[in-house]
mmCIF file of C-alpha atoms and ligand atoms in Angstrom:
data_model
loop_
_atom_site.group_PDB
_atom_site.id
_atom_site.type_symbol
_atom_site.label_atom_id
_atom_site.label_comp_id
_atom_site.label_asym_id
_atom_site.label_seq_id
_atom_site.Cartn_x
_atom_site.Cartn_y
_atom_site.Cartn_z
ATOM 1 C CA MET A 265 0.000 0.000 0.000
ATOM 2 C CA SER A 266 1.595 3.333 -1.059
ATOM 3 C CA LYS A 267 1.733 6.255 1.301
ATOM 4 C CA TRP A 268 -0.511 9.240 0.474
ATOM 5 C CA HIS A 269 1.687 12.329 0.206
ATOM 6 C CA ILE A 270 -0.523 15.414 0.328
ATOM 7 C CA LEU A 271 0.893 18.656 -1.040
ATOM 8 C CA GLY A 272 -0.875 21.629 0.567
ATOM 9 C CA ALA A 273 -2.652 21.488 3.937
ATOM 10 C CA GLY A 274 -5.420 23.965 3.087
ATOM 11 C CA SER A 275 -9.147 23.225 2.939
ATOM 12 C CA LEU A 276 -9.313 20.231 0.592
ATOM 13 C CA GLY A 277 -5.869 18.858 1.466
ATOM 14 C CA SER A 278 -6.741 18.769 5.177
ATOM 15 C CA LEU A 279 -10.161 17.246 4.497
ATOM 16 C CA TRP A 280 -8.554 14.466 2.480
ATOM 17 C CA ALA A 281 -5.699 13.933 4.928
ATOM 18 C CA ALA A 282 -8.027 13.604 7.923
ATOM 19 C CA ARG A 283 -10.353 11.114 6.236
ATOM 20 C CA LEU A 284 -7.537 8.944 4.849
ATOM 21 C CA ALA A 285 -5.762 8.926 8.223
ATOM 22 C CA GLN A 286 -8.985 8.082 10.030
ATOM 23 C CA ALA A 287 -9.321 5.005 7.775
ATOM 24 C CA GLY A 288 -5.889 3.820 8.943
ATOM 25 C CA LEU A 289 -4.074 4.710 5.705
ATOM 26 C CA GLN A 290 -0.549 6.103 5.692
ATOM 27 C CA VAL A 291 -0.653 9.874 5.167
ATOM 28 C CA GLN A 292 2.172 12.406 4.960
ATOM 29 C CA LEU A 293 1.537 16.139 4.662
ATOM 30 C CA ILE A 294 3.986 18.243 2.667
ATOM 31 C CA LEU A 295 4.179 21.892 3.705
ATOM 32 C CA ARG A 296 5.881 24.801 1.972
ATOM 33 C CA THR A 297 8.787 25.419 4.363
ATOM 34 C CA PRO A 298 10.441 24.087 7.563
ATOM 35 C CA ALA A 299 8.919 27.140 9.356
ATOM 36 C CA ARG A 300 5.419 25.978 8.329
ATOM 37 C CA VAL A 301 6.231 22.503 9.649
ATOM 38 C CA ASP A 302 7.297 24.069 12.983
ATOM 39 C CA ALA A 303 4.003 26.008 13.160
ATOM 40 C CA TYR A 304 2.114 22.802 12.365
ATOM 41 C CA VAL A 305 3.931 20.876 15.119
ATOM 42 C CA GLN A 306 3.046 23.687 17.542
ATOM 43 C CA ALA A 307 -0.628 23.285 16.559
ATOM 44 C CA GLY A 308 -0.372 19.552 17.385
ATOM 45 C CA GLY A 309 -1.751 18.461 13.993
ATOM 46 C CA LEU A 310 -4.745 19.123 11.766
ATOM 47 C CA THR A 311 -8.164 19.871 13.164
ATOM 48 C CA LEU A 312 -11.211 18.896 11.125
ATOM 49 C CA VAL A 313 -14.614 20.195 12.170
ATOM 50 C CA ASP A 314 -17.347 17.891 10.865
ATOM 51 C CA GLN A 315 -21.003 18.464 11.813
ATOM 52 C CA GLY A 316 -19.920 20.788 14.608
ATOM 53 C CA GLN A 317 -17.478 18.251 16.124
ATOM 54 C CA ALA A 318 -13.789 19.196 16.114
ATOM 55 C CA ARG A 319 -11.205 16.417 16.042
ATOM 56 C CA LEU A 320 -7.414 16.681 16.039
ATOM 57 C CA TYR A 321 -5.430 14.488 13.627
ATOM 58 C CA PRO A 322 -1.689 14.370 14.451
ATOM 59 C CA ILE A 323 -0.693 13.501 10.868
ATOM 60 C CA PRO A 324 3.072 13.776 10.204
ATOM 61 C CA ALA A 325 4.258 16.745 8.157
ATOM 62 C CA GLN A 326 7.480 17.436 6.277
ATOM 63 C CA PRO A 327 8.721 20.353 4.136
ATOM 64 C CA THR A 328 8.920 20.173 0.333
ATOM 65 C CA THR A 329 12.730 20.033 0.769
ATOM 66 C CA HIS A 330 12.561 16.639 2.537
ATOM 67 C CA ASP A 331 14.119 13.774 0.546
ATOM 68 C CA GLU A 332 11.615 10.957 1.045
ATOM 69 C CA PRO A 333 10.654 9.472 -2.356
ATOM 70 C CA ILE A 334 7.028 9.997 -3.433
ATOM 71 C CA ARG A 335 4.969 7.318 -5.195
ATOM 72 C CA ARG A 336 1.504 8.870 -4.819
ATOM 73 C CA LEU A 337 0.967 12.602 -4.553
ATOM 74 C CA LEU A 338 -2.312 14.406 -4.000
ATOM 75 C CA VAL A 339 -1.930 18.022 -5.114
ATOM 76 C CA ALA A 340 -4.278 20.181 -3.028
ATOM 77 C CA CYS A 341 -3.008 23.679 -3.900
ATOM 78 C CA LYS A 342 -4.887 26.371 -5.801
ATOM 79 C CA ALA A 343 -4.672 26.069 -9.591
ATOM 80 C CA TYR A 344 -2.226 29.025 -9.788
ATOM 81 C CA ASP A 345 0.171 27.348 -7.291
ATOM 82 C CA ALA A 346 0.011 23.790 -8.636
ATOM 83 C CA VAL A 347 2.949 23.840 -11.071
ATOM 84 C CA SER A 348 5.355 25.652 -8.762
ATOM 85 C CA ALA A 349 4.410 23.398 -5.829
ATOM 86 C CA VAL A 350 4.876 20.203 -7.855
ATOM 87 C CA THR A 351 8.160 21.536 -9.237
ATOM 88 C CA GLN A 352 9.430 21.886 -5.645
ATOM 89 C CA VAL A 353 8.991 18.127 -5.100
ATOM 90 C CA ALA A 354 9.725 16.970 -8.685
ATOM 91 C CA HIS A 355 13.087 15.467 -7.671
ATOM 92 C CA ARG A 356 11.307 13.258 -5.124
ATOM 93 C CA LEU A 357 8.771 11.778 -7.577
ATOM 94 C CA VAL A 358 9.769 8.238 -8.588
ATOM 95 C CA GLU A 359 9.429 7.110 -12.223
ATOM 96 C CA GLY A 360 5.722 6.440 -12.860
ATOM 97 C CA ALA A 361 4.594 8.165 -9.625
ATOM 98 C CA GLU A 362 0.884 8.894 -9.527
ATOM 99 C CA ILE A 363 -0.168 12.531 -9.169
ATOM 100 C CA ILE A 364 -3.787 13.295 -8.355
ATOM 101 C CA LEU A 365 -4.794 16.843 -9.254
ATOM 102 C CA LEU A 366 -7.701 18.343 -7.304
ATOM 103 C CA GLN A 367 -7.623 21.788 -8.949
ATOM 104 C CA ASN A 368 -10.799 23.442 -10.133
ATOM 105 C CA GLY A 369 -11.068 24.734 -13.702
ATOM 106 C CA LEU A 370 -8.785 23.792 -16.563
ATOM 107 C CA GLY A 371 -5.246 24.562 -17.629
ATOM 108 C CA SER A 372 -3.268 23.803 -14.475
ATOM 109 C CA GLN A 373 -3.593 20.036 -14.956
ATOM 110 C CA GLU A 374 -1.903 20.163 -18.392
ATOM 111 C CA GLN A 375 0.784 22.499 -17.028
ATOM 112 C CA VAL A 376 1.599 20.045 -14.211
ATOM 113 C CA ALA A 377 1.554 16.999 -16.522
ATOM 114 C CA ARG A 378 3.998 18.739 -18.883
ATOM 115 C CA SER A 379 6.310 19.733 -16.023
ATOM 116 C CA VAL A 380 6.731 16.165 -14.687
ATOM 117 C CA PRO A 381 6.577 13.899 -17.768
ATOM 118 C CA HIS A 382 8.005 10.918 -15.845
ATOM 119 C CA THR A 383 4.812 10.684 -13.774
ATOM 120 C CA HIS A 384 1.225 9.624 -14.360
ATOM 121 C CA CYS A 385 -1.343 12.386 -13.757
ATOM 122 C CA ILE A 386 -4.934 11.732 -12.762
ATOM 123 C CA PHE A 387 -7.410 14.610 -12.899
ATOM 124 C CA ALA A 388 -10.233 15.138 -10.399
ATOM 125 C CA SER A 389 -13.395 17.232 -10.333
ATOM 126 C CA SER A 390 -14.889 17.679 -6.896
ATOM 127 C CA THR A 391 -18.064 19.161 -5.463
ATOM 128 C CA GLU A 392 -16.903 18.710 -1.847
ATOM 129 C CA GLY A 393 -17.035 21.877 0.272
ATOM 130 C CA ALA A 394 -14.492 22.838 2.933
ATOM 131 C CA PHE A 395 -13.068 26.091 4.269
ATOM 132 C CA ARG A 396 -10.258 27.146 6.578
ATOM 133 C CA LYS A 397 -11.365 28.432 9.972
ATOM 134 C CA ALA A 398 -7.806 29.052 11.169
ATOM 135 C CA ASP A 399 -4.319 27.810 10.400
ATOM 136 C CA PHE A 400 -4.480 23.981 10.224
ATOM 137 C CA GLU A 401 -8.178 24.026 11.169
ATOM 138 C CA VAL A 402 -10.719 23.153 8.490
ATOM 139 C CA VAL A 403 -14.502 22.938 8.443
ATOM 140 C CA TYR A 404 -16.199 20.280 6.314
ATOM 141 C CA ALA A 405 -18.980 22.500 4.954
ATOM 142 C CA GLY A 406 -20.767 20.318 2.432
ATOM 143 C CA LYS A 407 -20.512 16.674 1.475
ATOM 144 C CA GLY A 408 -19.995 16.271 -2.259
ATOM 145 C CA HIS A 409 -18.705 13.843 -4.833
ATOM 146 C CA THR A 410 -15.392 13.571 -6.648
ATOM 147 C CA TRP A 411 -14.909 12.287 -10.198
ATOM 148 C CA PHE A 412 -11.514 10.943 -11.218
ATOM 149 C CA GLY A 413 -10.217 10.131 -14.658
ATOM 150 C CA ASP A 414 -7.153 9.802 -16.814
ATOM 151 C CA ALA A 415 -7.021 12.100 -19.833
ATOM 152 C CA GLN A 416 -4.600 9.585 -21.478
ATOM 153 C CA GLY A 417 -7.219 6.813 -21.265
ATOM 154 C CA ASN A 418 -5.427 4.599 -18.701
ATOM 155 C CA ALA A 419 -7.509 2.244 -16.544
ATOM 156 C CA ALA A 420 -8.797 3.091 -13.064
ATOM 157 C CA PRO A 421 -6.142 2.790 -10.324
ATOM 158 C CA ASN A 422 -6.554 0.296 -7.472
ATOM 159 C CA TRP A 423 -6.352 3.013 -4.770
ATOM 160 C CA LEU A 424 -10.005 3.870 -5.424
ATOM 161 C CA ASP A 425 -10.762 1.099 -2.907
ATOM 162 C CA GLU A 426 -8.820 3.075 -0.300
ATOM 163 C CA LEU A 427 -11.104 6.063 -0.935
ATOM 164 C CA SER A 428 -14.154 3.860 -0.351
ATOM 165 C CA LYS A 429 -12.586 2.718 2.915
ATOM 166 C CA ALA A 430 -12.081 6.387 3.874
ATOM 167 C CA GLY A 431 -15.705 7.247 3.034
ATOM 168 C CA ILE A 432 -14.702 9.585 0.189
ATOM 169 C CA SER A 433 -17.601 9.550 -2.262
ATOM 170 C CA HIS A 434 -16.195 9.086 -5.765
ATOM 171 C CA ASP A 435 -16.494 7.589 -9.233
ATOM 172 C CA TRP A 436 -14.144 6.924 -12.096
ATOM 173 C CA THR A 437 -15.013 8.380 -15.488
ATOM 174 C CA ASP A 438 -13.597 7.699 -18.932
ATOM 175 C CA ASN A 439 -14.243 11.336 -19.827
ATOM 176 C CA ILE A 440 -12.822 13.485 -17.044
ATOM 177 C CA LEU A 441 -12.178 16.411 -19.416
ATOM 178 C CA SER A 442 -15.879 16.602 -20.158
ATOM 179 C CA ARG A 443 -16.644 16.655 -16.396
ATOM 180 C CA LEU A 444 -14.075 19.410 -15.839
ATOM 181 C CA TRP A 445 -15.461 21.442 -18.759
ATOM 182 C CA ARG A 446 -19.011 21.078 -17.419
ATOM 183 C CA LYS A 447 -17.985 22.317 -13.976
ATOM 184 C CA LEU A 448 -15.967 25.134 -15.543
ATOM 185 C CA ALA A 449 -19.038 26.169 -17.567
ATOM 186 C CA ILE A 450 -21.254 26.191 -14.458
ATOM 187 C CA ASN A 451 -18.655 28.249 -12.584
ATOM 188 C CA CYS A 452 -18.314 30.671 -15.555
ATOM 189 C CA ALA A 453 -22.086 31.215 -15.646
ATOM 190 C CA ILE A 454 -22.354 31.916 -11.908
ATOM 191 C CA ASN A 455 -19.174 33.050 -10.158
ATOM 192 C CA PRO A 456 -18.219 36.170 -12.199
ATOM 193 C CA LEU A 457 -21.780 37.545 -12.110
ATOM 194 C CA THR A 458 -21.966 37.156 -8.322
ATOM 195 C CA VAL A 459 -18.827 39.302 -8.080
ATOM 196 C CA LEU A 460 -20.074 41.886 -10.586
ATOM 197 C CA TYR A 461 -23.538 42.143 -8.981
ATOM 198 C CA ASP A 462 -22.118 41.839 -5.447
ATOM 199 C CA CYS A 463 -24.657 39.167 -4.526
ATOM 200 C CA ARG A 464 -25.180 35.650 -3.208
ATOM 201 C CA ASN A 465 -25.764 32.936 -5.833
ATOM 202 C CA GLY A 466 -29.521 33.362 -5.379
ATOM 203 C CA GLY A 467 -29.241 37.043 -6.387
ATOM 204 C CA LEU A 468 -28.662 35.858 -9.963
ATOM 205 C CA LEU A 469 -32.350 34.876 -10.163
ATOM 206 C CA ASP A 470 -32.826 38.621 -10.856
ATOM 207 C CA HIS A 471 -30.431 38.350 -13.830
ATOM 208 C CA THR A 472 -31.572 35.166 -15.561
ATOM 209 C CA ASP A 473 -31.447 36.772 -19.050
ATOM 210 C CA GLU A 474 -27.737 37.397 -18.599
ATOM 211 C CA VAL A 475 -27.177 33.901 -17.161
ATOM 212 C CA ALA A 476 -29.050 32.432 -20.146
ATOM 213 C CA SER A 477 -26.922 34.401 -22.661
ATOM 214 C CA LEU A 478 -23.729 33.148 -20.992
ATOM 215 C CA CYS A 479 -25.009 29.549 -21.014
ATOM 216 C CA GLN A 480 -25.891 29.810 -24.701
ATOM 217 C CA GLU A 481 -22.354 30.954 -25.527
ATOM 218 C CA LEU A 482 -20.762 28.410 -23.167
ATOM 219 C CA ALA A 483 -22.704 25.659 -24.950
ATOM 220 C CA ILE A 484 -21.247 26.823 -28.289
ATOM 221 C CA LEU A 485 -17.760 26.820 -26.759
ATOM 222 C CA LEU A 486 -18.239 23.309 -25.327
ATOM 223 C CA HIS A 487 -19.394 21.999 -28.724
ATOM 224 C CA ARG A 488 -16.508 23.657 -30.563
ATOM 225 C CA SER A 489 -14.007 22.392 -27.953
ATOM 226 C CA GLY A 490 -15.057 18.783 -28.587
ATOM 227 C CA HIS A 491 -17.232 18.297 -25.507
ATOM 228 C CA PRO A 492 -20.840 18.454 -26.776
ATOM 229 C CA GLU A 493 -22.051 16.155 -23.969
ATOM 230 C CA ALA A 494 -20.953 18.774 -21.419
ATOM 231 C CA ALA A 495 -23.335 21.288 -23.036
ATOM 232 C CA ALA A 496 -26.552 19.291 -22.536
ATOM 233 C CA ASP A 497 -29.199 21.214 -20.532
ATOM 234 C CA LEU A 498 -26.549 23.628 -19.264
ATOM 235 C CA TYR A 499 -28.897 26.537 -18.524
ATOM 236 C CA SER A 500 -31.442 24.434 -16.608
ATOM 237 C CA ASP A 501 -28.617 22.861 -14.573
ATOM 238 C CA VAL A 502 -27.125 26.267 -13.808
ATOM 239 C CA VAL A 503 -30.515 27.525 -12.599
ATOM 240 C CA LYS A 504 -30.796 24.410 -10.381
ATOM 241 C CA VAL A 505 -27.339 25.111 -8.895
ATOM 242 C CA ILE A 506 -28.300 28.776 -8.309
ATOM 243 C CA GLN A 507 -31.518 27.718 -6.572
ATOM 244 C CA GLY A 508 -29.794 24.938 -4.586
ATOM 245 C CA THR A 509 -27.016 27.270 -3.375
ATOM 246 C CA ALA A 510 -29.107 30.477 -3.239
ATOM 247 C CA ASN A 511 -27.835 31.460 0.215
ATOM 248 C CA ASN A 512 -24.156 30.810 -0.560
ATOM 249 C CA TYR A 513 -21.546 33.220 -1.770
ATOM 250 C CA SER A 514 -19.630 31.724 -4.720
ATOM 251 C CA SER A 515 -15.971 30.810 -4.176
ATOM 252 C CA MET A 516 -14.889 33.677 -6.451
ATOM 253 C CA TYR A 517 -17.076 36.120 -4.528
ATOM 254 C CA GLN A 518 -15.447 34.963 -1.270
ATOM 255 C CA ASP A 519 -11.946 35.291 -2.735
ATOM 256 C CA VAL A 520 -12.600 38.849 -3.961
ATOM 257 C CA SER A 521 -14.347 39.965 -0.783
ATOM 258 C CA GLN A 522 -11.403 38.683 1.289
ATOM 259 C CA SER A 523 -8.886 40.280 -1.105
ATOM 260 C CA ARG A 524 -7.501 36.873 -2.091
ATOM 261 C CA ARG A 525 -6.207 35.948 -5.506
ATOM 262 C CA THR A 526 -8.916 34.247 -7.603
ATOM 263 C CA GLU A 527 -8.651 31.262 -9.959
ATOM 264 C CA ILE A 528 -10.084 33.375 -12.827
ATOM 265 C CA ALA A 529 -7.271 32.400 -15.220
ATOM 266 C CA TYR A 530 -8.315 28.745 -14.920
ATOM 267 C CA LEU A 531 -12.067 29.454 -15.262
ATOM 268 C CA LEU A 532 -13.374 32.366 -17.369
ATOM 269 C CA GLY A 533 -9.819 33.267 -18.435
ATOM 270 C CA TYR A 534 -9.302 29.723 -19.749
ATOM 271 C CA ALA A 535 -12.669 29.836 -21.565
ATOM 272 C CA CYS A 536 -11.827 33.190 -23.193
ATOM 273 C CA GLN A 537 -8.382 31.972 -24.268
ATOM 274 C CA LYS A 538 -10.091 28.991 -25.919
ATOM 275 C CA ILE A 539 -12.569 31.379 -27.630
ATOM 276 C CA ASP A 540 -9.593 33.288 -29.083
ATOM 277 C CA ASP A 541 -7.764 30.098 -30.120
ATOM 278 C CA LEU A 542 -10.882 28.893 -31.950
ATOM 279 C CA GLN A 543 -11.411 32.397 -33.441
ATOM 280 C CA LEU A 544 -14.969 32.538 -32.119
ATOM 281 C CA GLN A 545 -16.992 35.632 -31.266
ATOM 282 C CA LEU A 546 -18.855 35.049 -27.999
ATOM 283 C CA PRO A 547 -19.497 38.644 -26.896
ATOM 284 C CA HIS A 548 -21.286 38.085 -23.586
ATOM 285 C CA LEU A 549 -18.529 35.855 -22.193
ATOM 286 C CA GLN A 550 -15.811 38.188 -23.457
ATOM 287 C CA ALA A 551 -17.564 41.256 -22.005
ATOM 288 C CA VAL A 552 -18.064 39.644 -18.574
ATOM 289 C CA HIS A 553 -14.390 38.643 -18.596
ATOM 290 C CA LEU A 554 -13.335 42.242 -19.302
ATOM 291 C CA ARG A 555 -15.669 43.640 -16.618
ATOM 292 C CA LEU A 556 -14.254 41.158 -14.114
ATOM 293 C CA LEU A 557 -10.632 41.949 -15.034
ATOM 294 C CA THR A 558 -11.381 45.662 -14.572
ATOM 295 C CA LEU A 559 -12.938 45.037 -11.163
ATOM 296 C CA LEU A 560 -9.962 42.903 -10.052
ATOM 297 C CA LYS A 561 -7.556 45.621 -11.192
ATOM 298 C CA GLU A 562 -9.508 48.256 -9.250
ATOM 299 C CA ARG A 563 -9.265 46.067 -6.133
ATOM 300 C CA GLY A 564 -5.532 45.498 -6.664
ATOM 301 C CA LEU A 565 -5.995 41.761 -7.279
ATOM 302 C CA PRO A 566 -4.101 39.769 -9.929
ATOM 303 C CA SER A 567 -5.811 38.971 -13.236
ATOM 304 C CA HIS A 568 -4.000 35.646 -13.640
HETATM 305 P P1 LIG B 73 -6.564 26.443 0.063
HETATM 306 O O1 LIG B 73 -6.047 27.802 -0.280
HETATM 307 O O2 LIG B 73 -7.432 26.279 1.271
HETATM 308 O O3 LIG B 73 -5.344 25.439 0.217
HETATM 309 C C1 LIG B 73 -4.238 25.429 -0.641
HETATM 310 C C2 LIG B 73 -3.020 25.098 0.217
HETATM 311 O O4 LIG B 73 -1.912 24.866 -0.652
HETATM 312 C C3 LIG B 73 -2.634 26.245 1.181
HETATM 313 O O5 LIG B 73 -2.504 25.722 2.492
HETATM 314 C C4 LIG B 73 -1.274 26.692 0.637
HETATM 315 O O6 LIG B 73 -0.395 27.158 1.643
HETATM 316 C C5 LIG B 73 -0.777 25.393 0.025
HETATM 317 N N1 LIG B 73 0.338 25.590 -0.918
HETATM 318 C C6 LIG B 73 0.445 26.465 -1.926
HETATM 319 N N2 LIG B 73 1.660 26.359 -2.512
HETATM 320 C C7 LIG B 73 2.312 25.372 -1.848
HETATM 321 C C8 LIG B 73 3.620 24.802 -1.977
HETATM 322 N N3 LIG B 73 4.486 25.241 -2.875
HETATM 323 N N4 LIG B 73 3.974 23.809 -1.141
HETATM 324 C C9 LIG B 73 3.108 23.360 -0.192
HETATM 325 N N5 LIG B 73 1.853 23.867 -0.010
HETATM 326 C C10 LIG B 73 1.470 24.860 -0.834
HETATM 327 O O7 LIG B 73 -7.308 25.921 -1.251
HETATM 328 P P2 LIG B 73 -8.518 24.863 -1.355
HETATM 329 O O8 LIG B 73 -9.800 25.563 -1.072
HETATM 330 O O9 LIG B 73 -8.179 23.630 -0.598
HETATM 331 O O10 LIG B 73 -8.507 24.594 -2.915
HETATM 332 C C11 LIG B 73 -7.575 23.753 -3.565
HETATM 333 C C12 LIG B 73 -8.117 23.462 -4.960
HETATM 334 O O11 LIG B 73 -9.311 22.674 -4.819
HETATM 335 C C13 LIG B 73 -8.547 24.716 -5.732
HETATM 336 O O12 LIG B 73 -8.262 24.578 -7.092
HETATM 337 C C14 LIG B 73 -10.047 24.786 -5.503
HETATM 338 O O13 LIG B 73 -10.749 25.465 -6.536
HETATM 339 C C15 LIG B 73 -10.391 23.306 -5.497
HETATM 340 N N6 LIG B 73 -11.643 23.013 -4.771
HETATM 341 C C16 LIG B 73 -11.820 23.487 -3.494
HETATM 342 C C17 LIG B 73 -12.992 23.178 -2.821
HETATM 343 C C18 LIG B 73 -13.226 23.670 -1.418
HETATM 344 O O14 LIG B 73 -14.343 23.496 -0.905
HETATM 345 N N7 LIG B 73 -12.282 24.251 -0.728
HETATM 346 C C19 LIG B 73 -13.983 22.401 -3.459
HETATM 347 C C20 LIG B 73 -13.753 21.916 -4.751
HETATM 348 C C21 LIG B 73 -12.571 22.244 -5.400
HETATM 349 O O1 LIG B 74 -18.731 25.775 -7.383
HETATM 350 C C1 LIG B 74 -19.264 26.820 -7.064
HETATM 351 C C2 LIG B 74 -18.372 27.902 -6.584
HETATM 352 O O2 LIG B 74 -18.808 28.760 -5.832
HETATM 353 O O3 LIG B 74 -17.187 27.867 -6.976
HETATM 354 C C3 LIG B 74 -20.747 27.016 -7.233
HETATM 355 C C4 LIG B 74 -21.313 25.783 -7.905
HETATM 356 C C5 LIG B 74 -21.039 28.229 -8.052
HETATM 357 C C6 LIG B 74 -21.466 27.108 -5.901
HETATM 358 O O4 LIG B 74 -21.246 28.309 -5.243
#
């Protein structure tokens, strides 16, 4: 049984680490620097708050500079940090090591796969919800599901059984890119508008014409990008997500309101780059992208 090395002890990384450790699996956290490891040791481990109950998990942690070889790596950084984080441990990855990429959106997965060609990358698309309450303390906010797949068409790995043992709801798909595109499209139809209208997801029910125009253009983009199945019933699904999460603030809204860097380059930015590459004219998407970039600039936040 390979050890689970987890790169990044933020929201999702901690959620995964705690559940795998609880199932008796070998877990090793990898933190940015020796100073972060010292702070982690001071905290006594990771705390996961699930249904109001806090539990401490004293999972071992090591810095990226450690020399232990890595056979299985779960990358739990933001999309914009994924390549640089993986590069920091590239020398530790054995030939054929498995890398599981939890990043939202598209673009970072290909960047990572290109940067470590001696490994085998598996992409994931997750609807789990977790947020950081404090350093090394994470709240499990909403149970979701994670899809895994191999864009190169390789068969499902045998560690999926370990996820079942850890109670991590999942499935394998032969078309992970289509799943990632579908989630990207849903995020592109909701997240930027919540920032621009300064509202919860439910506030978009007052702007359904604009949501519908974005969905129409996203469906064209999905078809032209080779993922027509990801376009099916997009608008009705987006409205269901808006209604089902009406009281929530989108992840992009939360990032902007807390002056944190967003993952825009891997969501709407990725979609607009694809529109340019395909020489399409999808004016609503392009206009929302520009409005969002302007807003980020005004707030002093990066556009990438
Ligand atoms: P997060 O910011 O809570 O955690 C990222 C962690 O990575 C941080 O602790 C950061 O310090 C660490 N990190 C960055 N660079 C590093 C490096 N070089 N070495 C070691 N650690 C490093 O982010 P998150 O919310 O867990 O999101 C991770 C990814 O999962 C994102 O792409 C996000 O969109 C996606 N996602 C998150 C959720 C969620 O509910 N949080 C749900 C679905 C998908
Ligand atoms: O995934 C989301 C996000 O906020 O990033 C949605 C589905 C829009 C829910 O808020």
